[in-house]
Short mmCIF file of C-alpha atoms in Angstrom, two decimals:
data_model
loop_
_atom_site.label_atom_id
_atom_site.label_comp_id
_atom_site.label_asym_id
_atom_site.label_seq_id
_atom_site.Cartn_x
_atom_site.Cartn_y
_atom_site.Cartn_z
CA MET A 1 -74.93 83.61 -64.32
CA ASN A 2 -75.39 82.46 -60.72
CA ASP A 3 -72.82 84.74 -59.12
CA LEU A 4 -73.36 85.29 -55.42
CA THR A 5 -71.06 86.84 -52.85
CA PRO A 6 -70.53 84.90 -49.59
CA GLN A 7 -72.62 87.53 -47.82
CA GLN A 8 -75.51 87.07 -50.28
CA ALA A 9 -75.27 83.31 -49.85
CA ARG A 10 -75.43 83.71 -46.07
CA GLU A 11 -78.50 85.94 -46.39
CA ARG A 12 -80.23 83.36 -48.57
CA LEU A 13 -79.41 80.58 -46.13
CA ALA A 14 -80.81 82.66 -43.26
CA HIS A 15 -83.97 83.35 -45.27
CA ALA A 16 -84.36 79.65 -46.08
CA GLU A 17 -83.92 78.65 -42.45
CA ALA A 18 -86.49 81.20 -41.27
CA ALA A 19 -89.04 80.21 -43.93
CA THR A 20 -88.65 76.50 -43.29
CA GLY A 21 -88.96 76.76 -39.52
CA ARG A 22 -92.10 78.95 -39.45
CA ARG A 23 -94.66 76.21 -38.71
CA ASP A 24 -95.50 76.56 -35.03
CA ALA A 25 -99.22 77.29 -35.46
CA GLU A 26 -99.74 74.27 -37.71
CA ARG A 27 -97.79 72.03 -35.35
CA ARG A 28 -100.04 73.13 -32.50
CA VAL A 29 -103.25 72.37 -34.45
CA HIS A 30 -102.14 68.94 -35.64
CA ALA A 31 -100.73 68.01 -32.23
CA TRP A 32 -103.97 68.91 -30.44
CA ALA A 33 -106.06 67.12 -33.07
CA THR A 34 -103.91 63.98 -32.86
CA ALA A 35 -104.05 63.99 -29.06
CA GLY A 36 -107.81 64.53 -29.27
CA PHE A 37 -108.32 61.56 -31.60
CA GLY A 38 -106.28 59.35 -29.27
CA ALA A 39 -108.11 60.52 -26.16
CA ALA A 40 -111.47 60.03 -27.88
CA MET A 41 -110.62 56.48 -28.93
CA GLY A 42 -109.29 55.59 -25.48
CA ALA A 43 -112.29 57.14 -23.75
CA TYR A 44 -114.70 55.41 -26.11
CA LEU A 45 -113.15 52.01 -25.41
CA SER A 46 -113.49 52.47 -21.65
CA LEU A 47 -116.91 54.12 -21.64
CA SER A 48 -118.49 51.82 -24.22
CA ARG A 49 -117.53 48.79 -22.12
CA ALA A 50 -118.59 50.45 -18.88
CA THR A 51 -121.99 51.41 -20.31
CA ASP A 52 -122.59 48.15 -22.17
CA ASP A 53 -126.29 47.17 -22.02
CA THR A 54 -127.21 50.42 -20.25
CA PRO A 55 -129.21 53.45 -21.48
CA PHE A 56 -125.90 55.33 -21.85
CA GLU A 57 -124.57 53.04 -24.59
CA GLN A 58 -126.06 55.05 -27.46
CA PRO A 59 -125.20 58.52 -26.07
CA VAL A 60 -121.57 57.41 -25.66
CA LEU A 61 -121.47 56.28 -29.30
CA VAL A 62 -123.06 59.56 -30.45
CA ALA A 63 -120.63 61.63 -28.36
CA TYR A 64 -117.69 59.66 -29.75
CA THR A 65 -118.85 60.14 -33.36
CA LEU A 66 -119.42 63.87 -32.81
CA ALA A 67 -115.99 64.24 -31.20
CA ILE A 68 -114.22 62.52 -34.10
CA VAL A 69 -116.12 64.44 -36.79
CA GLY A 70 -115.69 67.73 -34.91
CA LEU A 71 -111.94 67.21 -34.48
CA ALA A 72 -111.46 66.25 -38.13
CA THR A 73 -113.40 69.32 -39.28
CA TRP A 74 -111.50 71.64 -36.95
CA GLN A 75 -108.14 70.17 -37.96
CA THR A 76 -108.91 70.60 -41.66
CA ARG A 77 -110.10 74.20 -41.30
CA ALA A 78 -107.67 75.50 -38.70
CA SER A 79 -104.52 74.44 -40.49
CA ARG A 80 -103.28 75.39 -43.95
CA ALA A 81 -100.25 73.09 -43.98
CA TRP A 82 -98.92 69.78 -42.73
CA PRO A 83 -95.53 70.38 -41.10
CA ARG A 84 -92.75 68.05 -42.22
CA HIS A 85 -93.26 64.45 -41.00
CA ALA A 86 -96.37 65.43 -38.99
CA ARG A 87 -98.72 63.47 -41.23
CA ARG A 88 -96.65 60.31 -41.02
CA ALA A 89 -96.33 60.62 -37.23
CA GLY A 90 -100.11 61.01 -36.97
CA TYR A 91 -100.84 58.02 -39.20
CA VAL A 92 -98.35 55.80 -37.35
CA GLY A 93 -99.94 56.81 -34.04
CA LEU A 94 -103.42 56.16 -35.42
CA GLY A 95 -102.40 52.75 -36.77
CA VAL A 96 -100.90 51.61 -33.47
CA THR A 97 -103.82 53.03 -31.46
CA PHE A 98 -106.29 51.27 -33.76
CA GLY A 99 -104.37 47.99 -33.41
CA LEU A 100 -104.33 48.30 -29.62
CA PHE A 101 -108.06 49.14 -29.67
CA LEU A 102 -108.78 45.84 -31.47
CA VAL A 103 -106.49 43.88 -29.13
CA ALA A 104 -108.18 45.45 -26.09
CA VAL A 105 -111.69 44.68 -27.39
CA ILE A 106 -110.72 41.07 -28.12
CA GLY A 107 -109.04 40.74 -24.70
CA LEU A 108 -112.03 42.17 -22.85
CA ASN A 109 -114.41 39.94 -24.82
CA ILE A 110 -112.38 36.85 -23.93
CA ARG A 111 -112.41 37.90 -20.27
CA GLU A 112 -116.18 38.36 -20.40
CA ALA A 113 -116.67 34.96 -22.04
CA GLU A 114 -114.54 33.30 -19.36
CA GLN A 115 -116.63 34.92 -16.63
CA LYS A 116 -119.79 33.56 -18.27
CA MET A 117 -118.29 30.07 -18.57
CA ASP A 118 -117.45 30.20 -14.87
CA GLY A 119 -121.11 30.97 -14.15
CA LEU A 120 -120.36 34.54 -13.05
CA ALA A 121 -122.21 37.67 -14.11
CA PRO A 122 -120.01 39.55 -16.59
CA SER A 123 -118.53 42.63 -14.95
CA GLU A 124 -115.66 44.86 -15.87
CA ASN A 125 -113.11 46.17 -13.42
CA PRO A 126 -113.26 50.00 -13.79
CA TRP A 127 -109.50 50.28 -13.23
CA LEU A 128 -108.83 47.73 -15.95
CA LEU A 129 -111.10 49.65 -18.33
CA ALA A 130 -109.36 52.92 -17.49
CA LEU A 131 -105.95 51.31 -18.01
CA ALA A 132 -107.07 49.89 -21.37
CA GLY A 133 -108.25 53.35 -22.42
CA VAL A 134 -104.94 54.95 -21.48
CA VAL A 135 -102.95 52.26 -23.31
CA VAL A 136 -105.09 52.70 -26.43
CA ALA A 137 -104.69 56.48 -26.35
CA ALA A 138 -100.95 56.43 -25.61
CA PRO A 139 -99.59 55.99 -29.20
CA MET A 140 -101.55 58.99 -30.47
CA LEU A 141 -100.59 61.07 -27.44
CA LEU A 142 -96.93 60.25 -28.14
CA ALA A 143 -97.45 61.08 -31.82
CA ALA A 144 -98.96 64.41 -30.75
CA VAL A 145 -95.86 65.19 -28.67
CA ARG A 146 -93.63 64.34 -31.64
CA ILE A 147 -95.69 66.57 -33.94
CA ARG A 148 -95.63 69.44 -31.45
CA ARG A 149 -91.89 69.21 -30.92
CA GLY A 150 -91.17 68.81 -34.61
CA ASP A 151 -88.96 65.76 -34.27
CA PRO A 152 -87.10 65.19 -37.52
CA ARG A 153 -88.30 61.58 -37.97
CA MET B 1 -56.58 71.81 -64.33
CA SER B 2 -54.72 74.30 -62.18
CA ALA B 3 -51.25 75.72 -62.70
CA ASP B 4 -49.68 73.10 -60.44
CA GLY B 5 -51.23 70.27 -62.49
CA THR B 6 -53.94 69.20 -59.97
CA THR B 7 -57.63 69.02 -60.85
CA ARG B 8 -59.71 71.42 -58.78
CA PRO B 9 -63.41 70.85 -58.15
CA PRO B 10 -65.69 73.32 -59.95
CA HIS B 11 -66.64 76.45 -58.02
CA ALA B 12 -69.75 76.05 -55.87
CA ARG B 13 -71.66 78.61 -57.97
CA HIS B 14 -71.77 76.05 -60.80
CA ARG B 15 -73.77 73.76 -58.50
CA LEU B 16 -76.50 76.33 -57.85
CA ASP B 17 -79.79 75.19 -59.35
CA ASP B 18 -81.01 77.63 -62.03
CA VAL B 19 -84.67 76.84 -61.30
CA LEU B 20 -84.31 77.45 -57.54
CA HIS B 21 -81.95 80.39 -57.88
CA ALA B 22 -84.71 82.85 -58.84
CA PRO B 23 -85.75 84.71 -55.64
CA VAL B 24 -89.48 83.93 -55.72
CA ARG B 25 -88.95 80.27 -56.57
CA PHE B 26 -86.30 80.11 -53.83
CA SER B 27 -88.83 81.44 -51.31
CA ILE B 28 -91.51 79.01 -52.50
CA ALA B 29 -89.12 76.08 -52.14
CA ALA B 30 -88.00 77.32 -48.70
CA THR B 31 -91.61 77.43 -47.52
CA LEU B 32 -92.42 74.00 -48.94
CA ALA B 33 -89.23 72.45 -47.54
CA GLY B 34 -90.64 72.75 -44.02
CA VAL B 35 -93.94 71.04 -44.78
CA ASP B 36 -95.30 67.84 -46.24
CA GLU B 37 -97.97 69.90 -47.98
CA ALA B 38 -99.20 73.51 -47.84
CA GLU B 39 -102.21 75.36 -49.17
CA PHE B 40 -101.62 77.64 -52.14
CA ALA B 41 -102.91 80.61 -50.10
CA LEU B 42 -100.43 80.00 -47.28
CA VAL B 43 -97.50 79.94 -49.71
CA ARG B 44 -98.83 83.07 -51.41
CA ASP B 45 -99.07 84.90 -48.07
CA GLU B 46 -95.63 83.82 -46.88
CA VAL B 47 -93.85 84.56 -50.15
CA GLU B 48 -95.80 87.84 -50.44
CA VAL B 49 -96.74 87.59 -54.09
CA SER B 50 -100.01 87.73 -56.02
CA ASP B 51 -101.96 84.63 -57.03
CA SER B 52 -100.90 85.03 -60.66
CA VAL B 53 -97.20 85.40 -59.86
CA LEU B 54 -97.27 82.38 -57.56
CA SER B 55 -99.20 80.37 -60.15
CA LYS B 56 -96.61 81.17 -62.83
CA GLN B 57 -93.64 80.33 -60.61
CA VAL B 58 -95.27 77.13 -59.36
CA SER B 59 -95.80 76.09 -62.98
CA ALA B 60 -92.06 76.54 -63.61
CA LEU B 61 -91.27 74.42 -60.55
CA GLU B 62 -93.83 71.84 -61.61
CA GLN B 63 -92.34 71.64 -65.10
CA ALA B 64 -88.92 71.06 -63.55
CA GLY B 65 -90.45 68.20 -61.56
CA TYR B 66 -89.79 69.92 -58.23
CA VAL B 67 -93.34 70.67 -57.08
CA LYS B 68 -96.52 68.62 -57.05
CA VAL B 69 -99.89 70.38 -57.27
CA ARG B 70 -102.99 68.72 -55.78
CA LYS B 71 -106.49 70.10 -56.08
CA GLY B 72 -109.39 69.28 -53.76
CA TYR B 73 -112.09 70.71 -51.54
CA VAL B 74 -112.47 71.78 -47.92
CA GLY B 75 -116.23 71.61 -47.46
CA LYS B 76 -117.54 73.16 -50.66
CA ARG B 77 -114.57 75.44 -51.20
CA PRO B 78 -111.94 74.46 -53.76
CA ARG B 79 -108.38 74.31 -52.46
CA THR B 80 -104.98 73.78 -54.05
CA TRP B 81 -102.15 72.15 -52.11
CA LEU B 82 -98.49 72.33 -53.02
CA SER B 83 -95.67 70.02 -52.01
CA LEU B 84 -92.06 69.39 -52.96
CA THR B 85 -91.43 66.16 -54.87
CA ARG B 86 -88.51 63.88 -53.98
CA ALA B 87 -86.55 65.42 -56.87
CA GLY B 88 -87.47 68.87 -55.56
CA ARG B 89 -86.20 68.06 -52.06
CA ASP B 90 -82.96 66.63 -53.46
CA ALA B 91 -82.46 69.71 -55.64
CA TRP B 92 -83.23 71.98 -52.67
CA GLN B 93 -80.68 70.22 -50.46
CA ALA B 94 -78.05 70.39 -53.21
CA HIS B 95 -78.80 74.07 -53.73
CA LEU B 96 -78.43 74.77 -49.99
CA ALA B 97 -75.16 72.82 -49.94
CA ALA B 98 -73.81 74.99 -52.77
CA LEU B 99 -74.93 78.13 -50.89
CA ARG B 100 -73.14 76.92 -47.74
CA ASP B 101 -69.97 76.35 -49.73
CA ILE B 102 -70.19 79.85 -51.19
CA ALA B 103 -70.96 81.34 -47.77
CA GLY B 104 -67.94 79.59 -46.31
CA ALA B 105 -65.63 80.61 -49.14
#
């Protein structure tokens, strides 16, 4: 028989609320990891274009790979749970960031091709590269904020 | 039917879920309600039960279709992850609604 007094029901509700809301440490880990992935992708876009055909091209790629692998490993080991909706927020952020990354690469390639057709030496405006990096990173940084705050959707 | 001839809704206690009503299973569901997925060890630590007790209660929740169990690895170490199914979340919300009705009675 499921007999409960109103007081017992209130105690159970309080217990449920406390248990459900106890996810701050996991939110912090996933938020930092998501922000890190976004920052790494944005930085890689900018730096890989800026160091194109220079001796720094390979080190940038190696640093990017190490950053991504390191973040993924840390995220997996530091957290024992995915807070509610955090995974979806992270994947949506990653998807949009990845899409913007491709758009930025295509846009910068078109710009480079136009410079060549005009008989100019291909060169990238550092401010444009920095802006592209920030735009690429932005969706994952926003996702990180949502994960940290624990937005319901 | 009541004395004045009107039909009264059943008391909220009849809407409490028997599977979720047990204290340990209630705590497991409460922990899982706040996550998409949690490691077995985290649930064990938060509910403060032994591995065997948690395993038994998770089996009961799994049989009811409320919990999904996923096994995998982190590095070379085996891990078990637990999550509430859609049916489990619906049952949990209905159970909480019944508790709120009782608490407000």
